[in-house]
Amino acid sequence: MRTKNSATATSTIAVTATAESATTAPRTTGAAAPSAVDPLRRGTLLAVLGVVSFSLTFPSTVWGLESFGPWSLVTVRSTLAALIAGAFLLVGRVPLPERRHWAGLAVVAGGVVIGFPLLTTLALQTSTTSHAAVVVGLLPLTTATLAALRTGRRPSRTFWGAAVAGAVVVIAFTLQQSGGAVSQGDLYLFGALLVCAAGYTEGGRLARLMPGWQVIGWALILCLPLMVAGSAVALTVEPVHLNAHGVIGLIWVAAGSTFFGLYVWYRGMASIGIPKASQLQLAQPLLTLFWSVFLLGETLPLAAPLAAVAVLVCIAVTQRAKS
């Protein structure tokens, strides 16, 4: 009753005191302005956190391969990530997604939960982290292309020009550092590129319809029966030699890259759009090289600072380009 009386009083004041009403209007408009800007900044920050998480994936995978075979590492990481996601969904009492969303969740599951981890893990058995980083260099452009086809959005020519330029810089840098040779894992890497871009695109679309953590959560749950069965088979076939690196690598790719990274990534994409979020990933190969030096003891190439500056310029252009 008090709320109703207050509303009535406010309405009366609005009718009888025009000046007071006019004074209130600008304050309301001014207060709304920050809320229109903050989601963009928050979305960019979330996407950046996702990129940083993803940049640790290859070095962590190399560590994980010290203890596990490729099939064991992929299936166990997905199983652990699904259990984490299931716990969050259970505690939050999240209802099942609508039937119309399950097809999209299957695309996310096939692309980012199974396809990309499996193909890149197989590739890293014969490829270095710097060579594998070429996948990440091509991923933003591929994701933006698939997003344009999937959603009907058409980024500007400036956007595409900067995106292509950034991808060329990253590709040239990573290939030059790996000697330009075609490795045995190249087919795995290009396959990973395509399935991951499809998963990112569909996940970004779904993140506009449901919270981002629920997108990856349900995608992981969808894969859980297959991953549990795969873990049981792989662990009996492939040898396991536990050490600190292997355990840490497994924990990170499960909890960090697969759950946390995709959680913040999809939330970021939903806020700032798939094309712009995908261009932030142009910095991921250089971050991966940094972690490779810091964690794996690889030598930092002299061309890295130049490539980093060029990539950051491209990212700045794409972030300001109009769609």
Short mmCIF file of C-alpha atoms in Angstrom, two decimals, residues 31-235:
data_model
loop_
_atom_site.label_atom_id
_atom_site.label_comp_id
_atom_site.label_asym_id
_atom_site.label_seq_id
_atom_site.Cartn_x
_atom_site.Cartn_y
_atom_site.Cartn_z
CA ALA A 31 22.17 8.19 -14.66
CA ALA A 32 21.30 5.84 -17.49
CA ALA A 33 24.33 6.78 -19.57
CA PRO A 34 26.94 4.75 -17.65
CA SER A 35 24.82 1.58 -17.85
CA ALA A 36 24.97 1.83 -21.66
CA VAL A 37 28.77 1.95 -21.61
CA ASP A 38 29.62 -0.40 -18.76
CA PRO A 39 28.33 -3.60 -20.47
CA LEU A 40 30.68 -2.98 -23.39
CA ARG A 41 33.68 -2.51 -21.12
CA ARG A 42 32.68 -5.47 -19.01
CA GLY A 43 32.16 -7.62 -22.11
CA THR A 44 35.59 -6.66 -23.45
CA LEU A 45 37.21 -7.51 -20.11
CA LEU A 46 35.47 -10.89 -20.02
CA ALA A 47 36.59 -11.66 -23.57
CA VAL A 48 40.17 -10.69 -22.68
CA LEU A 49 40.09 -13.01 -19.67
CA GLY A 50 38.93 -15.75 -22.00
CA VAL A 51 41.81 -15.09 -24.39
CA VAL A 52 44.34 -15.20 -21.53
CA SER A 53 42.85 -18.50 -20.36
CA PHE A 54 42.99 -19.95 -23.86
CA SER A 55 46.58 -18.78 -24.33
CA LEU A 56 47.63 -21.19 -21.57
CA THR A 57 45.95 -24.15 -23.25
CA PHE A 58 48.81 -25.28 -25.50
CA PRO A 59 51.55 -25.08 -22.83
CA SER A 60 49.24 -26.82 -20.35
CA THR A 61 48.47 -29.50 -22.91
CA VAL A 62 52.20 -30.10 -23.42
CA TRP A 63 52.52 -30.51 -19.65
CA GLY A 64 49.52 -32.84 -19.59
CA LEU A 65 51.05 -35.03 -22.30
CA GLU A 66 53.95 -35.72 -19.94
CA SER A 67 51.58 -37.86 -17.85
CA PHE A 68 48.75 -38.87 -20.16
CA GLY A 69 48.22 -40.06 -23.70
CA PRO A 70 46.35 -37.73 -26.07
CA TRP A 71 43.04 -39.57 -25.88
CA SER A 72 43.23 -39.92 -22.11
CA LEU A 73 44.05 -36.24 -21.66
CA VAL A 74 41.13 -35.06 -23.81
CA THR A 75 38.51 -37.39 -22.35
CA VAL A 76 39.57 -36.91 -18.71
CA ARG A 77 39.75 -33.10 -19.06
CA SER A 78 36.26 -32.99 -20.54
CA THR A 79 34.92 -35.31 -17.85
CA LEU A 80 36.37 -33.16 -15.05
CA ALA A 81 35.08 -29.97 -16.69
CA ALA A 82 31.62 -31.51 -17.07
CA LEU A 83 31.57 -32.46 -13.39
CA ILE A 84 32.47 -28.88 -12.43
CA ALA A 85 29.79 -27.50 -14.73
CA GLY A 86 27.25 -30.01 -13.43
CA ALA A 87 27.93 -28.93 -9.85
CA PHE A 88 27.32 -25.28 -10.76
CA LEU A 89 24.13 -26.13 -12.65
CA LEU A 90 22.89 -28.27 -9.76
CA VAL A 91 23.60 -25.69 -7.06
CA GLY A 92 22.00 -22.98 -9.17
CA ARG A 93 18.97 -25.21 -9.85
CA VAL A 94 19.18 -24.29 -13.51
CA PRO A 95 16.33 -25.78 -15.57
CA LEU A 96 17.01 -27.76 -18.73
CA PRO A 97 17.43 -25.67 -21.90
CA GLU A 98 14.52 -25.44 -24.30
CA ARG A 99 14.39 -28.10 -26.97
CA ARG A 100 15.21 -25.58 -29.70
CA HIS A 101 18.60 -24.86 -28.08
CA TRP A 102 19.93 -28.43 -28.00
CA ALA A 103 21.03 -28.48 -31.64
CA GLY A 104 23.15 -25.38 -31.05
CA LEU A 105 24.55 -26.86 -27.85
CA ALA A 106 25.54 -29.96 -29.81
CA VAL A 107 27.53 -27.74 -32.20
CA VAL A 108 29.27 -26.09 -29.24
CA ALA A 109 30.01 -29.49 -27.71
CA GLY A 110 31.38 -30.92 -30.92
CA GLY A 111 33.49 -27.86 -31.66
CA VAL A 112 34.97 -26.59 -28.41
CA VAL A 113 34.52 -29.49 -25.98
CA ILE A 114 35.57 -32.42 -28.18
CA GLY A 115 36.84 -31.32 -31.60
CA PHE A 116 39.31 -28.55 -30.82
CA PRO A 117 40.88 -30.18 -27.72
CA LEU A 118 41.25 -33.55 -29.44
CA LEU A 119 42.67 -32.28 -32.73
CA THR A 120 45.11 -29.82 -31.14
CA THR A 121 46.28 -32.42 -28.61
CA LEU A 122 47.00 -34.85 -31.45
CA ALA A 123 48.79 -32.07 -33.34
CA LEU A 124 50.96 -31.13 -30.35
CA GLN A 125 52.47 -34.60 -30.36
CA THR A 126 54.39 -33.67 -33.50
CA SER A 127 54.13 -29.86 -33.65
CA THR A 128 55.67 -27.20 -31.41
CA THR A 129 53.49 -24.73 -29.57
CA SER A 130 54.65 -21.92 -31.86
CA HIS A 131 53.61 -23.86 -34.96
CA ALA A 132 50.28 -24.81 -33.40
CA ALA A 133 49.65 -21.13 -32.64
CA VAL A 134 48.97 -20.59 -36.36
CA VAL A 135 45.52 -22.05 -35.67
CA VAL A 136 44.78 -19.28 -33.21
CA GLY A 137 46.03 -16.72 -35.73
CA LEU A 138 43.43 -17.87 -38.25
CA LEU A 139 40.64 -18.44 -35.72
CA PRO A 140 39.37 -14.83 -35.38
CA LEU A 141 38.97 -14.37 -39.12
CA THR A 142 37.29 -17.74 -39.50
CA THR A 143 34.98 -17.07 -36.55
CA ALA A 144 34.00 -13.65 -37.93
CA THR A 145 33.30 -15.19 -41.35
CA LEU A 146 31.12 -17.95 -39.94
CA ALA A 147 29.36 -15.44 -37.68
CA ALA A 148 28.55 -13.24 -40.67
CA LEU A 149 27.10 -16.24 -42.51
CA ARG A 150 25.23 -17.48 -39.45
CA THR A 151 23.78 -14.22 -38.10
CA GLY A 152 23.56 -12.10 -41.25
CA ARG A 153 25.72 -9.31 -39.76
CA ARG A 154 28.10 -7.65 -42.20
CA PRO A 155 31.17 -5.96 -40.68
CA SER A 156 32.63 -2.99 -42.54
CA ARG A 157 35.51 -3.12 -45.03
CA THR A 158 37.74 -1.48 -42.44
CA PHE A 159 36.95 -4.27 -40.03
CA TRP A 160 37.74 -6.97 -42.57
CA GLY A 161 40.90 -5.22 -43.71
CA ALA A 162 42.26 -4.98 -40.17
CA ALA A 163 41.19 -8.55 -39.40
CA VAL A 164 42.92 -9.95 -42.46
CA ALA A 165 46.02 -7.85 -41.79
CA GLY A 166 46.20 -9.07 -38.21
CA ALA A 167 45.75 -12.67 -39.27
CA VAL A 168 48.50 -12.31 -41.89
CA VAL A 169 50.89 -10.86 -39.29
CA VAL A 170 50.23 -13.70 -36.88
CA ILE A 171 50.46 -16.40 -39.55
CA ALA A 172 53.67 -14.99 -41.00
CA PHE A 173 55.20 -14.69 -37.54
CA THR A 174 54.32 -18.19 -36.37
CA LEU A 175 55.30 -19.87 -39.65
CA GLN A 176 58.58 -17.98 -39.81
CA GLN A 177 59.43 -19.06 -36.29
CA SER A 178 58.65 -22.70 -37.10
CA GLY A 179 60.75 -22.63 -40.29
CA GLY A 180 57.76 -22.55 -42.63
CA ALA A 181 57.67 -26.34 -42.83
CA VAL A 182 54.41 -28.26 -43.09
CA SER A 183 54.23 -30.55 -40.08
CA GLN A 184 52.45 -33.83 -39.72
CA GLY A 185 49.88 -32.19 -37.48
CA ASP A 186 48.79 -29.52 -39.98
CA LEU A 187 45.63 -31.37 -40.99
CA TYR A 188 44.72 -31.70 -37.32
CA LEU A 189 45.33 -27.98 -36.80
CA PHE A 190 43.18 -26.84 -39.73
CA GLY A 191 40.42 -29.24 -38.72
CA ALA A 192 40.58 -27.80 -35.18
CA LEU A 193 40.33 -24.31 -36.65
CA LEU A 194 37.08 -25.04 -38.47
CA VAL A 195 35.28 -26.90 -35.70
CA CYS A 196 36.30 -24.37 -33.04
CA ALA A 197 35.12 -21.40 -35.14
CA ALA A 198 31.77 -23.12 -35.59
CA GLY A 199 31.53 -23.78 -31.86
CA TYR A 200 32.44 -20.17 -31.00
CA THR A 201 29.89 -18.79 -33.43
CA GLU A 202 27.04 -20.95 -32.17
CA GLY A 203 28.06 -20.44 -28.55
CA GLY A 204 28.10 -16.68 -29.01
CA ARG A 205 24.61 -16.80 -30.45
CA LEU A 206 23.30 -18.94 -27.60
CA ALA A 207 24.95 -16.67 -25.03
CA ARG A 208 22.48 -13.98 -26.09
CA LEU A 209 19.62 -16.29 -25.12
CA MET A 210 20.98 -17.79 -21.90
CA PRO A 211 23.88 -17.02 -19.53
CA GLY A 212 27.27 -17.84 -21.06
CA TRP A 213 28.27 -20.24 -18.29
CA GLN A 214 25.10 -22.23 -18.92
CA VAL A 215 25.96 -22.54 -22.61
CA ILE A 216 29.30 -24.21 -21.93
CA GLY A 217 27.85 -26.00 -18.89
CA TRP A 218 25.13 -27.76 -20.85
CA ALA A 219 27.49 -28.45 -23.75
CA LEU A 220 29.83 -30.22 -21.30
CA ILE A 221 26.95 -32.16 -19.76
CA LEU A 222 25.87 -33.22 -23.23
CA CYS A 223 29.31 -34.78 -23.76
CA LEU A 224 29.64 -36.34 -20.30
CA PRO A 225 28.42 -39.90 -21.10
CA LEU A 226 30.72 -40.11 -24.12
CA MET A 227 33.68 -38.65 -22.23
CA VAL A 228 33.24 -40.99 -19.24
CA ALA A 229 33.19 -44.00 -21.55
CA GLY A 230 36.15 -42.61 -23.48
CA SER A 231 38.13 -42.05 -20.28
CA ALA A 232 37.53 -45.63 -19.13
CA VAL A 233 38.80 -47.00 -22.44
CA ALA A 234 41.69 -44.58 -22.98
CA LEU A 235 43.12 -44.93 -19.46
#
